[in-house]
Amino acid sequence: FTDTDSIHENWKLTISNLISEFSVMINRERIPTFERMLWRVCRGNVFLRQAEIENPLEDPVTGDYVHKSVFIIFFQGDQLKNRVKKICEGFRASLYPCPETPQERKEMAAGVNTRIDDLLMVLNQTEDHRQRVLQAAAKNVRVWFIKVRKMKAIYHTLNLCNIDVTQKCLIAEVWCPVADLDSIQFALRRGTEHSGSTVPSILNRMQTNQTPPTYNKTNKFTDGFQNIVDAYGIGTYREINPAPYTIITFPFLFAVMFGDFGHGILMTLFAVWMVIRESRILSQKSDNEIFNIIFSGRYIILLMGSFSIYTGLIYNDCFSKSLNMFGSSWSVRPMFQKSNWTEDLLREYPMLQLNPAIDGVFGGAYPFGIDPIWNIATNKLSFLNSFKMKMSVILGIIHMMFGVTLSLLNHIYFKKPLNIFLGFIPEIIFMSSLFGYLIILIIYKWAAYNAKNSMHAPSLLIHLINMFLFSYEKNAQMLYSGQKGIQCFLVVVAFLCIPWMLIAKPLILRQQYLQRRHLGTLNFGGIRVGNGPTEEDAEIIQHDQLSTHSEEGEEFNFGDTVINQSIHTIEYCLGCISNTASYLRLWALSLAHAQLSEVLWTMVIHLGLSIKNLAGSLALFFLFAVFATLTVAILLVMEGLSAFLHALRLHWVEFQNKFYMGTGFKFLPFSFDSIRDGKFDE
């Protein structure tokens, strides 16, 4: 700070050039206010020069970037010096000394530049060192995260234990599979040895009234099918698990709808590729959620493709074309008349003759699947319609009856004789007398009416309608003798099963409740009178308690029982009809897939084959690429997904609701695998 009246003009220019290096620094937006304040307080006796710093500076406290300005003040006397300092402190300006001589100012600027260079060197070296440290830490950061998650999970689990203050130990109550008790005991003993503890771990099996969780042991093959069942609902403890049966029935029903030999091979090859490379795919965890879902069901896709190959051979359908593996069993010989045909003509056209090898062994029937001659028949669609519709009904009824039969195993295990005699028996009789009889009629019609007299075969639909209406025409054609009496008897038996299911069970449950209530009140002076429950009854009562979440049984309500039984009866009786009709989707989707495949072949490949010149060859090359793309996108992906969803519905609604409650909760053991993958619930 110097006297402005004695400053030489050149000296002023020198000071102005050095402002940005060693003057006072303040925020840019405060400069106008600061300048006015100096003018008023010092009454215009100061000289101020200021300049803006182009690059923003980082605030060392907040880390934000702010714009700064530098300025230099010339004044006269100590009184103004004190005023200027107070104003600068009020505006939080940073004060820097300004030497009086030019030489000192040059030396100060050189020193500042030297310190800046030293600080830049230190910062660069620090940045390099930080990069090296972070690179070394990046190699171990995943391991550190896993260790932290494991420690956190262990302490979180230990916090769930009860503390015994007297014994100075932790008491934990956990669920575990009974088959793994020896393994758990060995793990506890090994943990005690490794920790060097003098107090051994004690494992005791407890009795409880709480419902245990459901644990189904799976492997990489059965895990996908178990997930399909669990998506419907977790099974109740000790309830029969549908997954083992789903392993066969699910891909088979899918293949009935998807059946094509060529498409099945493509699907199987894709599944085999995923199975062979599963270790490499698992190690390269993909972020594509759709691919991860498909990969998790690779064994399901493998079985679906394999079964589709089988049903494709049954349908004799390969990319909408038939495979003539055994030669056709069809012949025009029954229409042969010597007046119209000659032996020379038969020798010239061997296709007009019967196949002796096939006719001699198989009696005119095609050895395996459908005769390829149907591919050029005008009534192909009508024949396949009839065949696939009846096949769908047979498969559906057998599938539902198998589900009802599985319910018997649940009733036997849970020792519920009422459900057997008042539930299973009338249900299986009702379904067998109506829909099981329909299967017998279909098979009998196939066996009794061959190609020669198929035109005179009676309609099964008309027979089924007459069966329910008890209406028969006088001259109506019957399939067998005594058909009217048997059908009337079966309908009467089926209708008698309805009150059997509807009325008997609520009344018997009410009677049992009144007996238990009556026995519970037969006491005098605190001494119970009457026979108590036997050991067998006590086991049944304990087992029934295990089947509920609450420790105390609910109060019996006759009205609720009647309503629940009515709903179950109505749902079962109407469900037998609607579920049987629902299985017709096997027929519908199979025909849709075959017709879509045929349309794709006709409109793409057949178009290229119809061109005979060189242009046709080039067109066929590009058309085949289009055919392959559409086959994968439409027939494999879209049609495959559609058949998958319909097969899923048939298992969830039509099959599992016959025996599977799915009201339990899943057993989730403590596992480091989920913690290592970052799935631990924080």
XYZ file of C-alpha atoms in Angstrom:
682
model
C 0.000 0.000 0.000
C 1.651 3.239 -1.176
C 0.971 6.975 -1.607
C -0.847 7.504 -4.923
C 0.461 11.083 -5.379
C 4.119 9.989 -5.525
C 3.738 7.066 -7.959
C 5.422 7.417 -11.281
C 3.277 6.614 -14.356
C 5.577 3.780 -15.497
C 5.454 2.289 -12.030
C 1.637 2.255 -12.252
C 1.805 0.279 -15.516
C 4.173 -2.215 -13.923
C 1.826 -2.713 -10.974
C -1.131 -3.202 -13.363
C 0.720 -5.995 -15.212
C 1.371 -7.843 -11.941
C -2.169 -7.585 -10.548
C -3.110 -11.180 -11.385
C -0.139 -12.568 -9.510
C -0.021 -10.943 -6.079
C -2.991 -8.705 -5.418
C -6.133 -9.079 -3.315
C -8.649 -11.795 -4.512
C -12.437 -11.695 -4.081
C -15.545 -13.314 -5.630
C -16.451 -11.776 -8.963
C -20.060 -10.931 -8.076
C -18.979 -8.924 -4.997
C -16.688 -6.490 -6.877
C -19.303 -3.723 -7.586
C -20.539 -3.668 -3.988
C -16.975 -3.790 -2.684
C -15.948 -0.864 -4.899
C -18.885 1.282 -3.774
C -18.177 0.527 -0.143
C -14.514 1.618 -0.521
C -15.533 4.839 -2.278
C -18.019 5.786 0.428
C -15.932 4.845 3.456
C -12.695 6.351 2.123
C -14.543 9.321 0.530
C -12.896 8.759 -2.827
C -9.317 8.823 -1.453
C -8.384 5.350 -2.804
C -7.391 4.095 -6.247
C -8.703 0.604 -7.182
C -7.678 -1.554 -10.126
C -9.311 -5.016 -10.608
C -9.272 -7.849 -13.159
C -11.266 -11.122 -13.551
C -9.609 -14.560 -13.494
C -10.742 -16.490 -16.561
C -10.608 -20.047 -15.137
C -12.804 -20.824 -12.108
C -11.028 -21.843 -8.893
C -11.987 -24.747 -6.638
C -13.106 -23.872 -3.133
C -10.912 -25.929 -0.733
C -13.789 -26.226 1.782
C -16.861 -27.029 -0.311
C -15.121 -28.320 -3.438
C -17.271 -26.115 -5.677
C -15.840 -24.094 -8.541
C -16.189 -20.298 -8.087
C -15.190 -17.333 -10.219
C -12.663 -14.934 -8.628
C -11.343 -11.433 -9.317
C -8.048 -9.814 -8.252
C -7.589 -6.150 -7.364
C -4.998 -3.740 -5.982
C -5.727 -0.669 -3.858
C -3.607 2.477 -3.605
C -4.192 4.799 -0.676
C -2.458 7.209 1.659
C -1.990 7.051 5.440
C -2.500 4.444 8.199
C -6.075 5.494 8.892
C -7.200 4.573 5.386
C -5.114 1.405 5.632
C -7.114 0.221 8.649
C -10.434 1.083 6.980
C -9.463 -0.777 3.801
C -8.400 -3.870 5.795
C -11.677 -3.969 7.712
C -13.693 -3.679 4.502
C -11.641 -6.482 2.909
C -12.169 -8.694 5.966
C -15.897 -7.942 5.845
C -16.081 -9.118 2.249
C -13.914 -12.164 3.086
C -11.236 -11.166 0.619
C -7.858 -12.887 0.686
C -5.041 -10.363 1.362
C -1.601 -10.759 -0.137
C 1.442 -8.476 0.521
C 2.560 -6.178 -2.266
C 6.277 -5.263 -2.134
C 7.156 -1.679 -2.839
C 10.084 -2.131 -5.244
C 9.810 -3.762 -8.683
C 12.719 -6.132 -7.923
C 10.995 -7.479 -4.838
C 7.800 -7.976 -6.812
C 9.670 -9.939 -9.493
C 11.317 -12.091 -6.845
C 7.927 -12.741 -5.199
C 6.366 -13.686 -8.576
C 9.263 -16.067 -9.282
C 8.838 -17.645 -5.858
C 5.116 -18.096 -6.398
C 5.717 -19.752 -9.780
C 8.299 -22.058 -8.214
C 5.886 -23.101 -5.479
C 3.156 -23.648 -8.066
C 5.463 -25.913 -10.095
C 6.390 -27.849 -6.959
C 2.729 -28.288 -6.020
C 1.845 -29.459 -9.548
C 4.635 -32.027 -9.387
C 3.398 -33.254 -6.011
C -0.168 -33.451 -7.304
C 0.890 -35.436 -10.380
C 2.916 -37.853 -8.293
C 0.010 -38.211 -5.860
C -2.376 -38.907 -8.743
C -0.044 -41.569 -10.156
C 0.304 -43.176 -6.746
C -3.461 -43.108 -6.257
C -4.000 -44.800 -9.627
C -1.524 -47.548 -8.718
C -3.187 -48.082 -5.347
C -6.681 -48.190 -6.884
C -5.588 -50.601 -9.607
C -4.122 -52.904 -6.985
C -7.269 -52.593 -4.875
C -9.551 -53.260 -7.888
C -8.152 -56.778 -8.099
C -9.302 -57.530 -4.556
C -12.395 -55.347 -4.221
C -14.816 -58.162 -5.152
C -13.231 -60.436 -2.558
C -13.503 -57.654 0.012
C -17.167 -57.118 -0.808
C -17.840 -60.843 -0.435
C -16.046 -60.919 2.924
C -17.999 -57.912 4.155
C -21.302 -59.425 2.993
C -20.462 -62.733 4.661
C -19.531 -61.047 7.928
C -22.647 -58.904 7.812
C -24.852 -61.939 7.083
C -23.253 -63.942 9.888
C -23.716 -61.175 12.437
C -27.252 -60.543 11.202
C -28.051 -64.226 11.725
C -26.397 -64.270 15.145
C -28.548 -61.300 16.161
C -31.590 -63.509 15.641
C -30.383 -65.910 18.329
C -31.446 -65.766 21.953
C -28.779 -64.980 24.547
C -28.594 -67.200 27.621
C -27.029 -64.956 30.259
C -26.518 -67.728 32.816
C -24.833 -70.155 30.455
C -23.121 -67.431 28.393
C -24.129 -68.969 25.080
C -26.445 -68.412 22.114
C -29.604 -70.430 21.541
C -30.948 -70.649 17.995
C -34.116 -72.299 16.721
C -33.821 -73.138 13.023
C -35.472 -75.311 10.373
C -33.335 -77.944 8.707
C -33.936 -81.122 6.679
C -34.073 -84.208 8.871
C -31.826 -86.067 6.424
C -29.055 -83.481 6.986
C -28.980 -83.648 10.799
C -25.769 -85.703 10.791
C -24.098 -83.255 8.410
C -25.126 -80.320 10.593
C -23.796 -82.067 13.717
C -20.478 -82.705 11.983
C -20.265 -79.067 10.824
C -20.889 -77.822 14.379
C -18.198 -80.104 15.764
C -15.723 -79.006 13.114
C -16.520 -75.340 13.800
C -15.918 -75.846 17.503
C -12.509 -77.405 16.804
C -11.425 -74.656 14.403
C -12.512 -71.855 16.727
C -10.687 -73.377 19.697
C -13.784 -73.044 21.872
C -13.931 -75.010 25.116
C -17.752 -75.113 25.018
C -19.097 -77.635 22.496
C -22.109 -76.890 20.292
C -25.241 -78.858 21.171
C -27.920 -79.820 18.632
C -31.333 -80.933 19.876
C -34.364 -81.791 17.782
C -37.450 -79.926 18.999
C -41.163 -80.620 18.743
C -43.267 -77.733 17.469
C -46.813 -77.003 16.380
C -45.714 -74.529 13.721
C -45.955 -75.514 10.091
C -42.489 -76.368 8.734
C -41.370 -74.808 5.466
C -41.368 -76.845 2.290
C -38.029 -78.048 0.962
C -37.737 -79.867 -2.360
C -34.231 -81.005 -3.118
C -33.334 -80.308 -6.750
C -30.394 -80.427 -9.133
C -29.613 -78.503 -12.298
C -31.896 -80.806 -14.323
C -34.976 -80.750 -12.090
C -34.594 -77.139 -10.917
C -36.375 -75.678 -13.957
C -39.398 -77.965 -13.586
C -39.577 -77.253 -9.851
C -39.613 -73.531 -10.620
C -42.619 -74.079 -12.906
C -44.494 -75.722 -10.025
C -43.359 -73.133 -7.456
C -44.563 -70.317 -9.708
C -48.090 -71.665 -9.143
C -47.556 -71.893 -5.378
C -45.212 -73.433 -2.828
C -46.514 -76.801 -1.732
C -47.785 -77.349 1.785
C -45.448 -79.284 4.055
C -45.427 -82.980 3.087
C -47.875 -82.370 0.233
C -47.166 -84.428 -2.869
C -44.877 -82.578 -5.276
C -46.075 -82.399 -8.923
C -42.568 -81.650 -10.263
C -41.463 -85.289 -10.923
C -44.558 -85.889 -13.054
C -44.238 -82.486 -14.718
C -40.814 -83.528 -16.037
C -42.603 -85.913 -18.416
C -46.074 -84.476 -18.912
C -45.034 -80.849 -19.521
C -42.701 -81.417 -22.505
C -45.061 -84.078 -23.857
C -48.104 -81.785 -23.907
C -45.915 -79.085 -25.410
C -44.811 -81.491 -28.126
C -48.422 -82.473 -28.905
C -49.075 -78.821 -29.790
C -45.671 -78.149 -31.364
C -45.114 -81.526 -33.041
C -42.803 -81.100 -36.030
C -39.777 -83.272 -36.717
C -37.674 -80.499 -38.271
C -38.560 -77.807 -35.750
C -37.980 -80.272 -32.913
C -34.455 -80.979 -34.206
C -33.641 -77.258 -34.321
C -34.928 -76.748 -30.784
C -33.021 -79.791 -29.520
C -29.773 -78.626 -31.121
C -30.128 -75.211 -29.486
C -30.727 -76.831 -26.081
C -27.774 -79.212 -26.568
C -25.541 -76.213 -27.365
C -26.560 -74.531 -24.095
C -26.045 -77.741 -22.110
C -22.578 -78.365 -23.567
C -21.427 -74.783 -22.989
C -23.210 -74.285 -19.671
C -19.983 -74.004 -17.638
C -18.608 -71.309 -19.935
C -21.915 -69.432 -20.039
C -22.178 -69.540 -16.252
C -18.664 -68.134 -15.891
C -19.442 -65.256 -18.273
C -22.581 -64.024 -16.474
C -24.657 -62.185 -19.047
C -26.741 -59.105 -18.222
C -29.350 -60.087 -20.828
C -32.352 -61.053 -18.714
C -34.196 -62.833 -21.538
C -31.200 -65.048 -22.349
C -30.708 -65.834 -18.656
C -34.318 -67.012 -18.404
C -33.924 -69.193 -21.504
C -30.618 -70.577 -20.247
C -32.090 -71.471 -16.853
C -34.675 -73.603 -18.706
C -32.186 -75.313 -21.034
C -33.128 -78.814 -19.849
C -36.825 -78.009 -20.274
C -36.121 -76.899 -23.852
C -34.052 -80.057 -24.405
C -36.941 -82.312 -23.411
C -39.467 -80.214 -25.316
C -37.368 -80.514 -28.458
C -36.851 -84.266 -27.985
C -40.563 -84.900 -27.466
C -41.352 -82.691 -30.463
C -39.165 -84.929 -32.615
C -41.192 -87.925 -31.455
C -44.604 -86.319 -32.024
C -43.352 -84.941 -35.359
C -42.664 -88.507 -36.434
C -46.112 -89.546 -35.193
C -47.707 -86.720 -37.224
C -45.225 -87.465 -40.048
C -44.595 -83.733 -40.326
C -41.193 -82.213 -41.114
C -41.310 -78.545 -42.149
C -44.894 -79.222 -43.351
C -43.711 -82.172 -45.508
C -44.182 -85.881 -44.918
C -41.350 -88.398 -44.646
C -41.888 -91.480 -46.787
C -39.751 -93.833 -44.674
C -41.707 -97.081 -45.068
C -43.572 -96.495 -48.291
C -47.274 -95.763 -48.416
C -49.814 -98.424 -47.404
C -52.478 -96.797 -49.558
C -53.602 -98.516 -52.782
C -56.331 -98.162 -55.396
C -56.565 -101.921 -55.720
C -59.986 -102.071 -53.976
C -61.300 -99.921 -56.836
C -59.612 -102.147 -59.409
C -61.839 -103.807 -61.936
C -60.489 -105.922 -64.789
C -62.721 -104.141 -67.268
C -60.990 -100.861 -66.528
C -57.456 -101.864 -65.455
C -54.998 -104.315 -66.928
C -52.069 -106.174 -65.424
C -49.723 -104.287 -67.763
C -50.984 -100.993 -66.344
C -50.376 -102.214 -62.798
C -46.824 -103.232 -63.718
C -46.253 -99.820 -65.316
C -47.532 -97.971 -62.207
C -46.339 -99.908 -59.125
C -47.868 -97.256 -56.842
C -51.297 -98.662 -57.763
C -50.395 -101.955 -56.093
C -50.463 -102.847 -52.409
C -47.182 -103.121 -50.559
C -46.899 -106.854 -49.846
C -44.316 -106.477 -47.082
C -46.369 -103.947 -45.180
C -49.701 -105.607 -45.828
C -48.332 -108.969 -44.817
C -46.912 -107.754 -41.504
C -49.132 -104.864 -40.482
C -52.357 -105.772 -42.173
C -52.522 -102.623 -44.265
C -51.753 -100.162 -41.454
C -48.804 -97.787 -41.698
C -45.970 -99.009 -39.433
C -45.305 -95.787 -37.506
C -47.233 -92.531 -37.475
C -49.484 -91.228 -40.232
C -49.254 -92.486 -43.787
C -47.427 -89.926 -45.979
C -50.092 -90.283 -48.676
C -52.335 -88.058 -46.555
C -50.059 -85.135 -47.475
C -51.619 -84.988 -50.962
C -55.132 -86.045 -49.988
C -57.952 -83.551 -50.456
C -59.510 -84.504 -47.109
C -56.235 -84.271 -45.181
C -57.426 -81.488 -42.907
C -60.685 -83.264 -42.072
C -58.848 -86.457 -41.203
C -56.264 -84.704 -39.014
C -59.035 -82.686 -37.379
C -60.841 -85.810 -36.262
C -57.673 -87.627 -35.245
C -56.099 -84.794 -33.213
C -59.364 -83.781 -31.561
C -60.021 -87.277 -30.236
C -56.374 -87.667 -29.250
C -56.535 -84.386 -27.272
C -59.647 -85.520 -25.414
C -58.029 -88.850 -24.502
C -54.799 -87.241 -23.282
C -56.674 -84.578 -21.325
C -58.994 -86.969 -19.502
C -56.109 -89.305 -18.626
C -54.100 -86.340 -17.351
C -56.959 -85.117 -15.145
C -57.738 -88.602 -13.802
C -54.079 -88.984 -12.924
C -54.268 -85.712 -10.967
C -57.353 -86.931 -9.072
C -55.527 -90.187 -8.299
C -52.596 -88.245 -6.828
C -54.995 -86.585 -4.393
C -55.575 -90.039 -2.909
C -51.919 -90.176 -1.869
C -52.284 -86.873 -0.013
C -55.380 -88.105 1.828
C -53.676 -91.360 2.799
C -50.534 -89.628 4.076
C -52.390 -86.973 6.081
C -54.739 -89.686 7.400
C -57.967 -88.065 6.297
C -60.383 -90.932 5.640
C -63.306 -88.527 5.162
C -61.576 -86.953 2.177
C -61.052 -90.430 0.710
C -64.606 -91.755 1.087
C -66.448 -88.457 0.645
C -64.065 -86.756 -1.755
C -61.795 -88.937 -3.844
C -64.154 -91.873 -4.447
C -67.159 -89.819 -5.716
C -64.804 -87.598 -7.745
C -63.133 -90.493 -9.547
C -66.491 -92.219 -10.096
C -68.026 -89.022 -11.501
C -65.164 -88.476 -13.937
C -64.861 -92.138 -14.937
C -68.565 -92.674 -15.559
C -68.822 -89.698 -17.914
C -65.437 -88.867 -19.394
C -63.671 -92.171 -18.874
C -66.585 -93.746 -20.754
C -65.980 -91.233 -23.557
C -62.421 -92.545 -23.938
C -63.758 -96.084 -24.210
C -66.194 -95.005 -26.929
C -63.424 -93.285 -28.924
C -61.095 -96.285 -28.770
C -63.925 -98.709 -29.505
C -64.969 -96.681 -32.552
C -61.392 -96.671 -33.848
C -61.168 -100.430 -33.418
C -64.626 -101.371 -34.662
C -64.844 -99.119 -37.728
C -61.988 -99.305 -40.194
C -61.547 -97.561 -43.515
C -64.103 -99.783 -45.245
C -67.072 -99.004 -43.001
C -65.980 -95.665 -41.494
C -68.628 -93.836 -43.528
C -71.340 -95.656 -41.534
C -69.835 -94.977 -38.078
C -72.200 -93.101 -35.730
C -71.263 -89.674 -34.356
C -69.845 -89.730 -30.837
C -71.024 -86.187 -30.204
C -74.635 -87.157 -30.899
C -74.269 -90.202 -28.662
C -72.870 -88.055 -25.833
C -75.717 -85.548 -26.107
C -78.317 -88.356 -26.123
C -76.580 -89.886 -23.111
C -77.183 -86.782 -20.981
C -80.682 -86.143 -22.307
C -81.822 -89.799 -22.043
C -83.196 -89.311 -25.546
C -82.704 -91.999 -28.182
C -84.389 -92.345 -31.529
C -86.067 -95.603 -32.340
C -83.853 -96.494 -35.285
C -80.714 -94.817 -33.966
C -77.503 -96.690 -34.787
C -75.675 -97.950 -31.708
C -72.013 -98.772 -31.286
C -72.686 -101.953 -29.352
C -75.619 -103.881 -27.938
C -76.969 -102.718 -24.589
C -75.536 -99.223 -25.043
C -78.679 -97.418 -23.896
C -78.881 -99.200 -20.548
C -75.210 -98.794 -19.750
C -75.229 -95.084 -20.613
C -78.337 -94.416 -18.519
C -76.780 -96.259 -15.595
C -73.531 -94.258 -15.857
C -75.373 -90.930 -15.955
C -77.434 -91.856 -12.883
C -74.288 -92.905 -11.010
C -72.581 -89.625 -11.969
C -75.531 -87.553 -10.725
C -75.637 -89.516 -7.463
C -72.015 -88.565 -6.834
C -72.979 -84.875 -6.664
C -75.013 -85.065 -3.402
C -72.448 -87.581 -2.153
C -69.780 -84.861 -2.389
C -72.061 -81.974 -1.478
C -74.004 -83.112 1.592
C -72.293 -86.054 3.285
C -69.012 -84.414 4.343
C -70.452 -81.294 6.082
C -72.945 -83.417 8.037
C -70.309 -85.874 9.223
C -67.917 -83.069 10.190
C -70.705 -81.427 12.201
C -71.463 -84.704 13.959
C -67.785 -85.201 14.868
C -67.590 -81.638 16.190
C -70.638 -82.142 18.391
C -69.195 -85.378 19.763
C -65.881 -83.698 20.617
C -67.718 -80.822 22.240
C -69.915 -83.218 24.212
C -66.889 -85.196 25.452
C -65.127 -81.998 26.436
C -67.984 -80.994 28.784
C -68.291 -84.373 30.502
C -66.386 -83.424 33.661
C -67.370 -83.034 37.303
C -65.326 -81.230 39.922
C -62.384 -80.886 37.573
C -62.371 -84.659 36.911
C -63.056 -85.523 33.279
C -65.650 -88.207 32.668
C -65.494 -90.235 29.518
C -62.877 -91.802 27.288
C -60.030 -89.555 26.212
C -58.348 -89.702 22.831
C -56.253 -92.727 22.046
C -52.597 -92.566 21.013
C -53.598 -92.894 17.367
C -56.097 -90.020 17.732
C -53.430 -87.921 19.430
C -51.055 -88.461 16.500
C -53.793 -87.466 14.057
C -54.578 -84.341 16.094
C -50.880 -83.435 16.233
C -50.522 -83.975 12.475
C -53.573 -81.791 11.807
C -52.022 -79.084 13.983
C -48.869 -79.234 11.905
C -50.938 -78.549 8.810
C -51.955 -75.112 10.097
C -49.883 -72.035 10.902
C -51.625 -71.307 14.167
C -51.104 -73.380 17.274
C -54.801 -73.374 18.157
C -57.438 -74.847 15.885
C -60.158 -72.645 14.477
C -63.702 -72.847 15.760
C -65.916 -75.111 13.641
C -68.541 -73.242 11.617
C -71.126 -75.389 9.907
C -72.228 -72.620 7.521
C -68.687 -72.001 6.305
C -68.143 -75.730 5.870
C -71.293 -76.080 3.750
C -70.313 -73.106 1.595
C -66.756 -74.364 1.083
C -67.970 -77.856 0.189
C -70.569 -76.431 -2.206
C -67.956 -74.338 -3.955
C -65.631 -77.331 -4.223
C -68.375 -79.591 -5.598
C -69.635 -77.075 -8.154
C -66.088 -76.222 -9.200
C -65.145 -79.871 -9.637
C -68.270 -80.919 -11.565
C -68.228 -77.938 -13.903
C -64.439 -78.086 -14.079
C -64.532 -81.622 -15.422
C -66.460 -80.320 -18.421
C -64.575 -77.056 -18.921
C -61.179 -78.657 -18.309
C -61.897 -81.397 -20.828
C -62.803 -78.732 -23.371
C -59.654 -76.828 -22.399
C -57.503 -79.755 -23.510
C -58.809 -79.206 -27.037
C -56.123 -76.519 -27.264
C -53.776 -79.459 -27.963
C -55.732 -80.092 -31.153
C -56.141 -76.415 -32.091
C -52.498 -75.375 -31.638
C -51.231 -78.512 -33.359
C -53.315 -77.785 -36.447
C -52.391 -74.091 -36.323
C -48.676 -74.906 -36.178
C -48.935 -77.383 -39.057
C -50.955 -75.014 -41.229
C -48.665 -72.061 -40.508
C -45.654 -74.170 -41.412
C -47.330 -75.263 -44.639
C -48.231 -71.673 -45.562
C -44.644 -70.570 -44.959
C -43.303 -73.359 -47.160
C -45.786 -72.651 -49.959
C -45.281 -68.890 -50.012
C -41.479 -68.892 -49.726
C -39.676 -72.109 -50.727
C -42.277 -73.281 -53.232
C -42.076 -69.876 -54.910
C -38.324 -70.280 -55.438
C -38.618 -73.861 -56.659
C -41.192 -72.843 -59.271
C -38.572 -70.748 -61.152
C -36.454 -73.053 -63.330
C -33.748 -70.793 -64.791
C -30.601 -69.280 -63.246
C -32.622 -66.466 -61.718
C -34.601 -69.103 -59.852
C -31.408 -70.478 -58.288
C -30.361 -67.036 -57.102
C -33.866 -66.311 -55.871
C -33.952 -69.635 -54.027
C -30.729 -68.675 -52.219
C -32.262 -65.490 -50.820
C -35.674 -67.041 -50.278
C -34.124 -69.788 -48.177
C -32.558 -67.126 -45.943
C -36.005 -65.548 -45.577
C -37.522 -68.988 -44.902
C -34.935 -69.776 -42.225
C -35.414 -66.394 -40.544
C -39.205 -66.666 -40.483
C -38.997 -70.275 -39.297
C -36.879 -69.316 -36.312
C -38.724 -66.086 -35.506
C -42.317 -67.259 -35.996
C -42.477 -71.046 -35.776
C -39.766 -71.651 -33.198
C -39.882 -68.538 -31.013
C -43.472 -67.286 -31.230
C -45.213 -70.631 -31.721
C -42.893 -72.270 -29.206
C -43.657 -69.605 -26.606
C -47.386 -69.945 -27.294
C -47.294 -73.732 -26.873
C -45.180 -73.301 -23.713
C -47.730 -70.962 -22.129
C -50.647 -73.245 -23.021
C -48.850 -76.274 -21.596
C -48.176 -74.221 -18.469
C -51.865 -73.399 -18.145
C -52.878 -77.054 -18.588
C -50.625 -78.034 -15.703
C -51.553 -75.197 -13.376
C -55.321 -75.148 -13.903
C -56.380 -78.524 -15.296
C -53.878 -80.823 -13.562
C -52.537 -79.343 -10.327
C -55.846 -78.053 -8.979
C -57.027 -81.660 -8.665
C -54.614 -82.431 -5.816
C -52.190 -79.538 -5.190
C -53.023 -76.760 -2.710
C -49.786 -74.756 -2.988
C -50.373 -72.711 0.183
C -47.055 -73.367 1.916
C -43.893 -71.301 2.185
C -40.454 -72.129 0.876
C -37.485 -73.224 2.965
C -34.722 -70.628 2.533
C -31.526 -71.881 4.193
C -28.576 -69.711 5.118
C -26.290 -69.888 2.112
C -23.099 -68.106 1.114
C -23.953 -68.611 -2.570
C -26.656 -65.937 -2.534
C -24.390 -63.688 -0.465
C -21.553 -64.098 -2.934
C -23.861 -63.099 -5.787
C -24.964 -59.995 -3.926
C -28.515 -61.289 -3.336
C -28.350 -61.012 0.433
C -31.265 -59.001 1.770
C -29.776 -55.994 3.483
